[in-house]
mmCIF file of C-alpha atoms in Angstrom:
data_model
loop_
_atom_site.group_PDB
_atom_site.id
_atom_site.type_symbol
_atom_site.label_atom_id
_atom_site.label_comp_id
_atom_site.label_asym_id
_atom_site.label_seq_id
_atom_site.Cartn_x
_atom_site.Cartn_y
_atom_site.Cartn_z
ATOM 1 C CA UNK A 582 6.461 4.545 19.835
ATOM 2 C CA UNK A 583 6.898 7.646 19.160
ATOM 3 C CA UNK A 584 10.768 7.855 19.839
ATOM 4 C CA UNK A 585 11.208 5.888 16.777
ATOM 5 C CA UNK A 586 8.934 8.185 15.047
ATOM 6 C CA UNK A 587 10.046 10.563 15.615
ATOM 7 C CA UNK A 588 13.571 9.483 15.044
ATOM 8 C CA UNK A 589 12.896 7.794 11.035
ATOM 9 C CA UNK A 590 12.984 4.561 12.220
ATOM 10 C CA UNK A 591 11.230 1.502 11.027
ATOM 11 C CA UNK A 592 7.976 0.285 12.130
ATOM 12 C CA UNK A 593 5.607 -1.881 10.983
ATOM 13 C CA UNK A 594 1.505 -2.093 12.419
ATOM 14 C CA UNK A 595 0.083 -5.192 11.905
ATOM 15 C CA UNK A 596 -4.377 -4.953 11.551
ATOM 16 C CA UNK A 597 -6.993 -2.990 11.615
ATOM 17 C CA UNK A 598 -5.532 0.813 10.544
ATOM 18 C CA UNK A 599 -2.393 0.622 11.416
ATOM 19 C CA UNK A 600 0.200 2.171 9.356
ATOM 20 C CA UNK A 601 3.849 0.850 8.164
ATOM 21 C CA UNK A 602 6.853 2.548 7.458
ATOM 22 C CA UNK A 603 10.249 1.932 5.764
ATOM 23 C CA UNK A 604 13.283 4.071 5.292
ATOM 24 C CA UNK A 605 16.100 2.888 2.957
ATOM 25 C CA UNK A 606 19.613 2.478 5.381
ATOM 26 C CA UNK A 607 20.770 5.239 3.506
ATOM 27 C CA UNK A 608 17.527 7.388 3.408
ATOM 28 C CA UNK A 609 17.158 7.017 -0.867
ATOM 29 C CA UNK A 610 13.808 6.213 -0.005
ATOM 30 C CA UNK A 611 11.001 5.512 2.032
ATOM 31 C CA UNK A 612 7.155 3.675 2.481
ATOM 32 C CA UNK A 613 4.478 4.860 4.549
ATOM 33 C CA UNK A 614 1.414 2.662 4.244
ATOM 34 C CA UNK A 615 -1.820 2.680 5.497
ATOM 35 C CA UNK A 616 -4.006 -0.674 6.681
ATOM 36 C CA UNK A 617 -7.328 -0.600 5.876
ATOM 37 C CA UNK A 618 -9.647 0.947 9.088
ATOM 38 C CA UNK A 619 -12.736 -1.401 9.114
ATOM 39 C CA UNK A 620 -12.250 -4.152 11.998
ATOM 40 C CA UNK A 621 -14.261 -6.646 9.851
ATOM 41 C CA UNK A 622 -13.045 -5.604 6.159
ATOM 42 C CA UNK A 623 -9.385 -6.039 7.521
ATOM 43 C CA UNK A 624 -10.136 -9.195 8.734
ATOM 44 C CA UNK A 625 -12.213 -10.670 5.709
ATOM 45 C CA UNK A 626 -9.143 -9.620 3.284
ATOM 46 C CA UNK A 627 -6.580 -10.881 5.181
ATOM 47 C CA UNK A 628 -8.079 -14.279 5.725
ATOM 48 C CA UNK A 629 -8.430 -14.738 2.195
ATOM 49 C CA UNK A 630 -4.932 -13.806 1.717
ATOM 50 C CA UNK A 631 -4.870 -10.325 0.789
ATOM 51 C CA UNK A 632 -2.874 -7.722 2.962
ATOM 52 C CA UNK A 633 -2.860 -4.691 0.288
ATOM 53 C CA UNK A 634 -2.748 -2.008 1.958
ATOM 54 C CA UNK A 635 -5.609 1.239 1.904
ATOM 55 C CA UNK A 636 -2.450 3.598 1.277
ATOM 56 C CA UNK A 637 0.814 3.264 0.485
ATOM 57 C CA UNK A 638 3.140 6.924 -0.424
ATOM 58 C CA UNK A 639 6.224 6.389 -1.578
ATOM 59 C CA UNK A 640 8.775 9.060 -0.714
ATOM 60 C CA UNK A 641 11.819 10.273 -2.711
ATOM 61 C CA UNK A 642 15.341 11.406 -0.559
ATOM 62 C CA UNK A 643 13.939 14.664 -0.241
ATOM 63 C CA UNK A 644 10.759 14.058 1.023
ATOM 64 C CA UNK A 645 12.680 11.532 4.164
ATOM 65 C CA UNK A 646 14.464 14.211 4.635
ATOM 66 C CA UNK A 647 11.169 16.139 4.505
ATOM 67 C CA UNK A 648 9.426 14.024 6.803
ATOM 68 C CA UNK A 649 12.495 13.361 9.322
ATOM 69 C CA UNK A 650 12.474 17.616 9.971
ATOM 70 C CA UNK A 651 8.882 17.854 11.061
ATOM 71 C CA UNK A 652 8.819 14.621 12.955
ATOM 72 C CA UNK A 653 12.437 15.330 14.087
ATOM 73 C CA UNK A 654 11.761 18.757 15.558
ATOM 74 C CA UNK A 655 9.018 17.514 17.649
ATOM 75 C CA UNK A 656 10.742 16.190 20.384
ATOM 76 C CA UNK A 657 13.024 18.578 22.891
ATOM 77 C CA UNK A 658 15.646 17.125 21.920
ATOM 78 C CA UNK A 659 15.839 17.764 17.985
ATOM 79 C CA UNK A 660 17.659 17.026 14.579
ATOM 80 C CA UNK A 661 21.202 16.700 13.969
ATOM 81 C CA UNK A 662 20.617 18.707 10.338
ATOM 82 C CA UNK A 663 24.440 18.304 9.660
ATOM 83 C CA UNK A 664 23.828 14.135 10.357
ATOM 84 C CA UNK A 665 20.529 14.607 8.712
ATOM 85 C CA UNK A 666 22.515 16.180 5.550
ATOM 86 C CA UNK A 667 25.029 12.995 5.274
ATOM 87 C CA UNK A 668 23.051 10.497 5.813
ATOM 88 C CA UNK A 669 20.368 11.481 3.214
ATOM 89 C CA UNK A 670 23.489 11.549 1.041
ATOM 90 C CA UNK A 671 22.314 15.861 0.692
ATOM 91 C CA UNK A 672 24.941 17.424 2.253
ATOM 92 C CA UNK A 673 25.731 20.704 1.229
ATOM 93 C CA UNK A 674 22.366 21.419 -0.256
ATOM 94 C CA UNK A 675 20.132 20.502 2.351
ATOM 95 C CA UNK A 676 22.166 22.257 4.281
ATOM 96 C CA UNK A 677 22.015 26.049 2.245
ATOM 97 C CA UNK A 678 18.142 25.291 1.699
ATOM 98 C CA UNK A 679 18.326 24.761 5.791
ATOM 99 C CA UNK A 680 20.819 27.129 7.138
ATOM 100 C CA UNK A 681 18.813 30.569 6.704
ATOM 101 C CA UNK A 682 15.231 28.947 7.672
ATOM 102 C CA UNK A 683 16.625 27.781 10.610
ATOM 103 C CA UNK A 684 18.628 30.838 12.036
ATOM 104 C CA UNK A 685 15.223 32.498 10.705
ATOM 105 C CA UNK A 686 13.339 31.101 13.330
ATOM 106 C CA UNK A 687 16.043 30.730 15.808
ATOM 107 C CA UNK A 688 16.028 35.032 15.221
ATOM 108 C CA UNK A 689 12.111 34.472 16.504
ATOM 109 C CA UNK A 690 12.969 32.207 19.706
ATOM 110 C CA UNK A 691 11.513 29.462 18.673
ATOM 111 C CA UNK A 692 14.401 26.928 17.833
ATOM 112 C CA UNK A 693 17.612 26.704 19.529
ATOM 113 C CA UNK A 694 21.183 24.607 18.221
ATOM 114 C CA UNK A 695 21.909 22.530 20.728
ATOM 115 C CA UNK A 696 25.596 21.403 19.913
ATOM 116 C CA UNK A 697 24.841 19.665 16.739
ATOM 117 C CA UNK A 698 21.032 19.765 17.371
ATOM 118 C CA UNK A 699 18.462 22.058 16.596
ATOM 119 C CA UNK A 700 15.887 21.433 19.186
ATOM 120 C CA UNK A 701 12.508 24.075 19.602
ATOM 121 C CA UNK A 702 12.669 26.415 22.414
ATOM 122 C CA UNK A 703 9.877 26.404 24.538
ATOM 123 C CA UNK A 704 8.121 28.565 22.936
ATOM 124 C CA UNK A 705 8.748 27.519 19.699
ATOM 125 C CA UNK A 706 6.741 23.998 21.296
ATOM 126 C CA UNK A 707 3.510 26.789 21.289
ATOM 127 C CA UNK A 708 4.343 26.795 17.257
ATOM 128 C CA UNK A 709 5.673 23.099 16.222
ATOM 129 C CA UNK A 710 3.666 23.332 13.122
ATOM 130 C CA UNK A 711 4.631 27.136 12.093
ATOM 131 C CA UNK A 712 8.770 25.457 12.697
ATOM 132 C CA UNK A 713 8.004 22.514 10.776
ATOM 133 C CA UNK A 714 6.604 24.873 7.541
ATOM 134 C CA UNK A 715 8.843 27.001 7.629
ATOM 135 C CA UNK A 716 11.604 23.770 7.287
ATOM 136 C CA UNK A 717 9.665 22.476 4.791
ATOM 137 C CA UNK A 718 8.909 24.601 2.002
ATOM 138 C CA UNK A 719 12.726 25.257 2.629
ATOM 139 C CA UNK A 720 13.841 21.798 1.249
ATOM 140 C CA UNK A 721 12.801 21.852 -2.340
ATOM 141 C CA UNK A 722 10.608 18.875 -3.362
ATOM 142 C CA UNK A 723 13.472 16.912 -5.243
ATOM 143 C CA UNK A 724 16.380 17.600 -6.679
#
């Protein structure tokens, strides 16, 4: 199931404490939800027909892209930023923001480009949070 998270696919969480994620096909938005954690509370509400999530986060296009970046660089196959820029409709604006950050990380030996994909190096896996923070800082909060 982690592969689904890392590629930004939709998933539905059922039960106490479960999480769900529903991105728009064009990556223009997404909704992330978390169910009530306490099993007794969740069950009482569910039996009453109440499936209100404990929390809900509505992401805009830039938020979806930020999500894709920080989880996309967790697996060894990395992320295709050109495809992400095209899919999200952010095109050159996203690439202009990301490429200097990725090149800087590559200069430190933390990521490498493999064809169209950027992926962590063996050393980069030890610094996954630093890579994510660097890329998230490079991505504007909005248009």
